[in-house]
Amino acid sequence: MIKVEGLTKRYARTVAVDNISFEVEKGQIVGFLGPNGAGKTTTMRVITCFLPPTAGTARVAGFDVLEQPLEVKKRIGYLPESPPLYPDMEVSEYLTFVGKLKGLANADVPKRVNEVCERCAITDVKLRLIGKLSKGYRQRVGLAQAILHNPDVLILDEPTSGLDPKQIIETRELIRSLAGDHTIILSTHILSEVEHSCERVIIINQGKLVAQDTVTNLTNRLRGSESVAVEVAAANGNLNPGEVRQRLEQVAGVSRVVLKDTKANQCAFEVESMQGRSIRPEVARAVVTAGWDLNELRPIGFSLEDIFLQLTASEKAEKKSEEKPEEKQPEEKKAEAKV
């Protein structure tokens, strides 16, 4: 549905987006992540035909953003970080105006306005001025205008920005309900939003593509080893945490055992494997064979925040190491001149 190849956008000497490529399949919700200034908004503006690319291509539903922008715009619903609202218009009046701008037939506009108002839970404020609405309601009105013409693709830039926790949950549920009918790119700084809503993640940093995959696959790729949470309880009598730890450390493939908690006759550990080893079956067998009860055995994964920080930090470190030789050149030239 969306195909980006070698996309580059320069502003004078600044490279905002640097040769990135990715694809989004039909009906997917994809999280688009990156620190401030990474190039997320610029990429979205190119895909939505607000900006022309300097190099590379972007296609939406088979149409090129540079050569066929009108066809692309017909198939895209865009919610920028600050929704394009008119505060002096009533909600229904504004949505009717937007519907006509987007080419809906006059006879279909009232019906479609009612449908999106119901879907975005703004029916109760249809006759109110937009300028009198809360931030949460304004965001919903912005989302309603984005889906009004039932586009194939939705581009949502910080859709939960400034919302309270209840409004965030409601907006998240609404976005998830749109999956399947719409292909969605969701840009947000709230990483829990991506974990709850998105099937795949695209991460960019300093204009470059850092990673694109599912959260699970990124976790496995970064960790390389397995960590599991283990809770052991005494079948009868007292339980010695030191004895349990020693037994877990003897399991083949275990590299580290950390005591996390102790209670009456039970204790919890984090057990980490050696690179590329799966240890859950052996750990379970060791606990049961020793005559203890195994209350819990579950894998511990990276959170999306851990993945994001590790990927962007490593990218920054690589860039610094690349720049080092260039920084030394003037000093080397001075040394050569003295000789």
Short mmCIF file of C-alpha atoms in Angstrom, two decimals:
data_model
loop_
_atom_site.label_atom_id
_atom_site.label_comp_id
_atom_site.label_asym_id
_atom_site.label_seq_id
_atom_site.Cartn_x
_atom_site.Cartn_y
_atom_site.Cartn_z
CA MET A 1 0.00 0.00 0.00
CA ILE A 2 2.90 2.38 0.82
CA LYS A 3 6.31 1.92 -0.79
CA VAL A 4 9.22 4.27 -0.08
CA GLU A 5 12.53 3.78 -1.91
CA GLY A 6 15.72 5.78 -1.37
CA LEU A 7 13.74 8.77 -0.06
CA THR A 8 15.90 11.85 0.59
CA LYS A 9 14.90 15.38 1.57
CA ARG A 10 17.42 18.21 1.87
CA TYR A 11 16.98 21.79 3.09
CA ALA A 12 20.03 23.68 1.80
CA ARG A 13 22.92 21.86 3.54
CA THR A 14 20.70 20.05 6.05
CA VAL A 15 19.68 16.47 5.23
CA ALA A 16 16.36 15.90 6.99
CA VAL A 17 15.71 12.46 5.48
CA ASP A 18 18.65 10.42 4.23
CA ASN A 19 18.01 7.63 1.69
CA ILE A 20 15.36 5.64 3.60
CA SER A 21 13.31 2.74 2.21
CA PHE A 22 10.37 0.84 3.72
CA GLU A 23 7.03 -0.75 2.83
CA VAL A 24 3.69 -0.88 4.65
CA GLU A 25 1.23 -3.62 3.72
CA LYS A 26 -2.51 -3.09 3.29
CA GLY A 27 -4.46 -3.00 6.57
CA GLN A 28 -1.39 -2.76 8.84
CA ILE A 29 -0.82 -0.31 11.69
CA VAL A 30 2.85 0.68 11.70
CA GLY A 31 4.53 2.76 14.38
CA PHE A 32 6.88 5.44 13.03
CA LEU A 33 9.39 6.36 15.72
CA GLY A 34 12.38 8.61 16.18
CA PRO A 35 13.69 11.34 18.49
CA ASN A 36 12.87 15.00 17.87
CA GLY A 37 14.42 16.14 14.60
CA ALA A 38 14.85 12.59 13.29
CA GLY A 39 12.87 13.31 10.10
CA LYS A 40 9.52 11.70 10.94
CA THR A 41 7.32 14.69 10.13
CA THR A 42 9.30 15.48 6.97
CA THR A 43 8.81 11.89 5.76
CA MET A 44 5.08 12.12 6.45
CA ARG A 45 4.82 15.40 4.59
CA VAL A 46 6.51 13.87 1.55
CA ILE A 47 4.18 10.84 1.61
CA THR A 48 1.15 13.14 1.87
CA CYS A 49 2.39 15.38 -0.99
CA PHE A 50 2.93 18.44 1.21
CA LEU A 51 6.64 18.42 0.31
CA PRO A 52 8.45 17.14 -2.80
CA PRO A 53 11.33 14.70 -2.24
CA THR A 54 14.85 15.76 -3.19
CA ALA A 55 15.60 12.22 -4.37
CA GLY A 56 14.03 8.78 -4.29
CA THR A 57 10.37 7.80 -4.66
CA ALA A 58 7.28 7.30 -2.52
CA ARG A 59 4.18 5.53 -3.81
CA VAL A 60 0.75 5.25 -2.19
CA ALA A 61 -1.69 2.65 -3.56
CA GLY A 62 0.52 2.49 -6.65
CA PHE A 63 0.57 6.25 -7.32
CA ASP A 64 3.76 8.32 -7.22
CA VAL A 65 3.65 11.31 -4.84
CA LEU A 66 5.61 13.50 -7.26
CA GLU A 67 3.98 12.54 -10.55
CA GLN A 68 0.38 11.81 -9.40
CA PRO A 69 -0.18 13.91 -6.23
CA LEU A 70 -3.94 14.36 -6.76
CA GLU A 71 -4.47 10.59 -6.94
CA VAL A 72 -2.39 10.13 -3.80
CA LYS A 73 -4.32 12.80 -1.88
CA LYS A 74 -7.63 11.11 -2.74
CA ARG A 75 -6.40 7.99 -0.97
CA ILE A 76 -4.84 9.57 2.10
CA GLY A 77 -6.28 10.90 5.33
CA TYR A 78 -3.78 13.08 7.22
CA LEU A 79 -3.92 14.18 10.83
CA PRO A 80 -0.98 16.51 11.54
CA GLU A 81 0.17 17.16 15.10
CA SER A 82 -1.94 20.35 15.13
CA PRO A 83 -5.26 19.48 13.43
CA PRO A 84 -6.32 21.88 10.62
CA LEU A 85 -9.47 23.16 12.33
CA TYR A 86 -11.46 26.39 12.04
CA PRO A 87 -12.41 27.50 15.58
CA ASP A 88 -15.29 29.74 14.40
CA MET A 89 -17.10 26.87 12.65
CA GLU A 90 -19.44 24.31 14.19
CA VAL A 91 -18.25 20.70 14.06
CA SER A 92 -20.90 19.54 11.56
CA GLU A 93 -20.40 22.68 9.47
CA TYR A 94 -16.64 22.11 9.35
CA LEU A 95 -16.95 18.42 8.45
CA THR A 96 -19.47 19.25 5.71
CA PHE A 97 -17.03 21.81 4.32
CA VAL A 98 -14.16 19.28 4.41
CA GLY A 99 -16.34 16.60 2.78
CA LYS A 100 -17.05 18.86 -0.18
CA LEU A 101 -13.37 19.81 -0.45
CA LYS A 102 -12.48 16.13 -0.60
CA GLY A 103 -14.87 15.53 -3.49
CA LEU A 104 -17.74 13.71 -1.77
CA ALA A 105 -21.05 13.94 -3.61
CA ASN A 106 -23.39 16.54 -2.04
CA ALA A 107 -26.02 13.87 -1.39
CA ASP A 108 -23.50 11.67 0.48
CA VAL A 109 -21.98 14.36 2.71
CA PRO A 110 -24.63 14.46 5.53
CA LYS A 111 -24.67 10.67 5.84
CA ARG A 112 -20.87 10.45 5.92
CA VAL A 113 -20.62 13.28 8.48
CA ASN A 114 -23.03 11.42 10.77
CA GLU A 115 -21.03 8.19 10.37
CA VAL A 116 -17.66 9.70 11.27
CA CYS A 117 -19.16 11.67 14.15
CA GLU A 118 -20.53 8.46 15.60
CA ARG A 119 -17.30 6.55 15.03
CA CYS A 120 -15.17 9.28 16.61
CA ALA A 121 -17.66 9.82 19.48
CA ILE A 122 -18.32 13.50 18.70
CA THR A 123 -22.07 13.29 17.93
CA ASP A 124 -22.88 15.11 21.16
CA VAL A 125 -20.81 18.16 20.10
CA LYS A 126 -21.83 18.35 16.43
CA LEU A 127 -23.52 21.73 16.87
CA ARG A 128 -20.85 23.31 19.06
CA LEU A 129 -18.14 25.72 17.91
CA ILE A 130 -14.79 23.99 17.47
CA GLY A 131 -13.08 26.79 19.38
CA LYS A 132 -15.17 25.94 22.45
CA LEU A 133 -14.16 22.26 22.49
CA SER A 134 -11.59 20.62 24.75
CA LYS A 135 -8.26 19.42 23.37
CA GLY A 136 -9.53 15.84 23.34
CA TYR A 137 -12.62 16.68 21.31
CA ARG A 138 -10.57 18.76 18.87
CA GLN A 139 -8.28 15.78 18.29
CA ARG A 140 -11.33 13.63 17.57
CA VAL A 141 -12.68 16.20 15.13
CA GLY A 142 -9.27 16.18 13.42
CA LEU A 143 -9.40 12.39 13.16
CA ALA A 144 -12.98 12.60 11.83
CA GLN A 145 -11.86 14.89 8.97
CA ALA A 146 -9.01 12.48 8.20
CA ILE A 147 -11.33 9.48 7.73
CA LEU A 148 -14.28 11.41 6.25
CA HIS A 149 -13.64 10.33 2.64
CA ASN A 150 -12.86 6.74 3.75
CA PRO A 151 -9.22 6.81 2.56
CA ASP A 152 -7.08 3.74 2.00
CA VAL A 153 -4.23 5.21 4.05
CA LEU A 154 -4.20 7.18 7.32
CA ILE A 155 -1.13 9.19 8.37
CA LEU A 156 -1.42 10.17 12.03
CA ASP A 157 1.22 12.49 13.52
CA GLU A 158 1.07 12.49 17.34
CA PRO A 159 -2.70 11.79 17.49
CA THR A 160 -2.73 11.61 21.32
CA SER A 161 -0.60 14.70 21.92
CA GLY A 162 -1.93 16.69 24.89
CA LEU A 163 -4.69 14.23 25.79
CA ASP A 164 -5.42 12.98 29.30
CA PRO A 165 -5.10 9.23 30.10
CA LYS A 166 -8.80 8.51 29.51
CA GLN A 167 -8.76 10.30 26.16
CA ILE A 168 -5.55 8.47 25.16
CA ILE A 169 -7.18 5.09 25.82
CA GLU A 170 -10.29 6.09 23.82
CA THR A 171 -8.18 7.37 20.90
CA ARG A 172 -6.04 4.22 20.96
CA GLU A 173 -9.15 2.03 20.77
CA LEU A 174 -10.49 4.11 17.89
CA ILE A 175 -7.21 3.78 15.94
CA ARG A 176 -7.15 0.02 16.50
CA SER A 177 -10.74 -0.25 15.27
CA LEU A 178 -9.68 1.42 12.00
CA ALA A 179 -7.07 -1.27 11.23
CA GLY A 180 -7.97 -3.60 8.38
CA ASP A 181 -10.19 -1.01 6.71
CA HIS A 182 -7.29 1.45 6.58
CA THR A 183 -3.50 1.21 6.38
CA ILE A 184 -2.18 3.38 9.22
CA ILE A 185 1.18 5.02 9.90
CA LEU A 186 1.24 6.25 13.50
CA SER A 187 3.93 8.65 14.67
CA THR A 188 4.12 9.17 18.42
CA HIS A 189 6.53 9.79 21.30
CA ILE A 190 4.39 7.62 23.61
CA LEU A 191 6.04 4.24 23.09
CA SER A 192 3.33 2.34 24.99
CA GLU A 193 0.92 3.52 22.27
CA VAL A 194 2.96 1.71 19.66
CA GLU A 195 3.26 -1.45 21.78
CA HIS A 196 -0.52 -1.58 22.24
CA SER A 197 -1.58 -0.55 18.74
CA CYS A 198 1.04 -1.41 16.11
CA GLU A 199 2.00 -4.60 14.32
CA ARG A 200 5.33 -3.29 13.08
CA VAL A 201 7.77 -0.54 14.00
CA ILE A 202 9.90 1.71 11.79
CA ILE A 203 12.62 3.64 13.66
CA ILE A 204 14.60 6.51 12.13
CA ASN A 205 17.34 8.59 13.70
CA GLN A 206 19.13 11.63 12.26
CA GLY A 207 17.29 11.09 8.99
CA LYS A 208 18.44 7.47 8.55
CA LEU A 209 16.48 4.25 8.86
CA VAL A 210 17.65 2.40 11.99
CA ALA A 211 15.26 -0.57 12.10
CA GLN A 212 11.98 -1.92 10.79
CA ASP A 213 10.41 -5.09 12.18
CA THR A 214 7.96 -6.40 14.78
CA VAL A 215 8.72 -5.56 18.41
CA THR A 216 9.27 -9.28 19.13
CA ASN A 217 11.80 -9.69 16.32
CA LEU A 218 13.65 -6.52 17.32
CA THR A 219 13.87 -7.83 20.89
CA ASN A 220 15.32 -11.16 19.76
CA ARG A 221 17.76 -9.46 17.41
CA LEU A 222 19.09 -7.07 20.05
CA ARG A 223 19.25 -9.44 22.99
CA GLY A 224 20.63 -12.57 21.33
CA SER A 225 20.26 -14.35 24.69
CA GLU A 226 17.17 -15.31 26.66
CA SER A 227 16.13 -13.98 30.06
CA VAL A 228 13.39 -15.63 32.11
CA ALA A 229 11.60 -14.80 35.34
CA VAL A 230 11.50 -17.77 37.71
CA GLU A 231 9.52 -18.03 40.96
CA VAL A 232 10.18 -21.05 43.16
CA ALA A 233 8.28 -22.14 46.29
CA ALA A 234 8.91 -24.84 48.86
CA ALA A 235 6.79 -27.95 48.42
CA ASN A 236 7.09 -28.49 52.19
CA GLY A 237 9.31 -27.01 54.86
CA ASN A 238 11.65 -24.06 54.45
CA LEU A 239 13.26 -22.79 51.24
CA ASN A 240 16.86 -21.58 51.09
CA PRO A 241 17.25 -18.91 48.32
CA GLY A 242 20.99 -19.53 48.18
CA GLU A 243 20.44 -23.21 47.51
CA VAL A 244 17.93 -22.44 44.75
CA ARG A 245 20.30 -19.94 43.15
CA GLN A 246 23.15 -22.42 43.21
CA ARG A 247 20.96 -25.07 41.57
CA LEU A 248 19.85 -22.64 38.82
CA GLU A 249 23.46 -21.62 38.13
CA GLN A 250 24.28 -25.28 37.46
CA VAL A 251 21.72 -25.51 34.63
CA ALA A 252 23.42 -25.94 31.24
CA GLY A 253 23.38 -22.72 29.22
CA VAL A 254 22.77 -20.37 32.17
CA SER A 255 25.15 -17.40 32.30
CA ARG A 256 23.73 -15.36 35.19
CA VAL A 257 21.20 -15.71 38.03
CA VAL A 258 19.95 -12.65 39.94
CA LEU A 259 17.80 -12.87 43.08
CA LYS A 260 14.86 -10.47 42.68
CA ASP A 261 12.59 -11.13 45.67
CA THR A 262 12.14 -13.38 48.69
CA LYS A 263 8.98 -14.13 50.67
CA ALA A 264 7.91 -16.79 53.12
CA ASN A 265 9.06 -20.08 51.59
CA GLN A 266 9.36 -18.67 48.06
CA CYS A 267 11.84 -16.64 46.02
CA ALA A 268 12.03 -15.02 42.57
CA PHE A 269 15.00 -14.87 40.19
CA GLU A 270 15.96 -13.48 36.80
CA VAL A 271 17.90 -16.11 34.89
CA GLU A 272 19.85 -15.19 31.75
CA SER A 273 21.09 -17.64 29.14
CA MET A 274 24.31 -17.74 27.16
CA GLN A 275 24.22 -16.33 23.62
CA GLY A 276 21.75 -18.19 21.43
CA ARG A 277 20.66 -20.69 24.12
CA SER A 278 17.08 -21.50 25.18
CA ILE A 279 16.99 -22.47 28.86
CA ARG A 280 13.34 -22.61 29.89
CA PRO A 281 12.90 -26.42 29.62
CA GLU A 282 16.13 -27.09 31.56
CA VAL A 283 15.27 -24.54 34.27
CA ALA A 284 11.80 -26.05 34.76
CA ARG A 285 13.27 -29.55 34.94
CA ALA A 286 15.91 -28.49 37.48
CA VAL A 287 13.34 -26.89 39.81
CA VAL A 288 10.90 -29.82 39.70
CA THR A 289 13.66 -32.43 40.07
CA ALA A 290 14.90 -30.66 43.20
CA GLY A 291 11.45 -31.11 44.74
CA TRP A 292 10.40 -27.45 44.66
CA ASP A 293 7.19 -25.94 43.25
CA LEU A 294 7.56 -23.87 40.08
CA ASN A 295 5.12 -20.96 40.50
CA GLU A 296 6.25 -18.93 37.49
CA LEU A 297 8.44 -19.30 34.42
CA ARG A 298 8.10 -16.60 31.75
CA PRO A 299 10.37 -14.87 29.22
CA ILE A 300 11.48 -11.31 29.92
CA GLY A 301 11.64 -9.17 26.77
CA PHE A 302 12.97 -5.72 26.05
CA SER A 303 10.36 -3.01 26.26
CA LEU A 304 9.95 -0.86 23.17
CA GLU A 305 11.59 1.95 25.12
CA ASP A 306 14.69 -0.22 25.67
CA ILE A 307 14.81 -1.08 21.95
CA PHE A 308 14.35 2.55 20.90
CA LEU A 309 17.05 3.88 23.23
CA GLN A 310 19.54 1.16 22.31
CA LEU A 311 19.08 1.56 18.56
CA THR A 312 19.22 5.35 18.53
CA ALA A 313 22.19 5.41 20.95
CA SER A 314 24.17 2.93 18.83
CA GLU A 315 23.42 4.94 15.68
CA LYS A 316 24.70 8.10 17.37
CA ALA A 317 27.87 6.33 18.53
CA GLU A 318 28.53 5.03 15.01
CA LYS A 319 28.18 8.52 13.56
CA LYS A 320 30.65 9.93 16.10
CA SER A 321 33.19 7.22 15.30
CA GLU A 322 32.83 7.99 11.58
CA GLU A 323 33.42 11.71 12.20
CA LYS A 324 36.55 11.22 14.35
CA PRO A 325 39.07 10.89 11.50
CA GLU A 326 37.72 14.08 9.92
CA GLU A 327 38.16 15.98 13.21
CA LYS A 328 41.80 14.93 13.43
CA GLN A 329 42.70 16.05 9.93
CA PRO A 330 43.48 19.72 10.77
CA GLU A 331 45.83 18.61 13.60
CA GLU A 332 47.55 16.14 11.29
CA LYS A 333 48.02 18.88 8.68
CA LYS A 334 49.62 21.19 11.30
CA ALA A 335 51.99 18.40 12.36
CA GLU A 336 52.96 17.79 8.73
CA ALA A 337 53.55 21.52 8.22
CA LYS A 338 55.91 21.68 11.23
CA VAL A 339 57.94 18.76 9.87
#
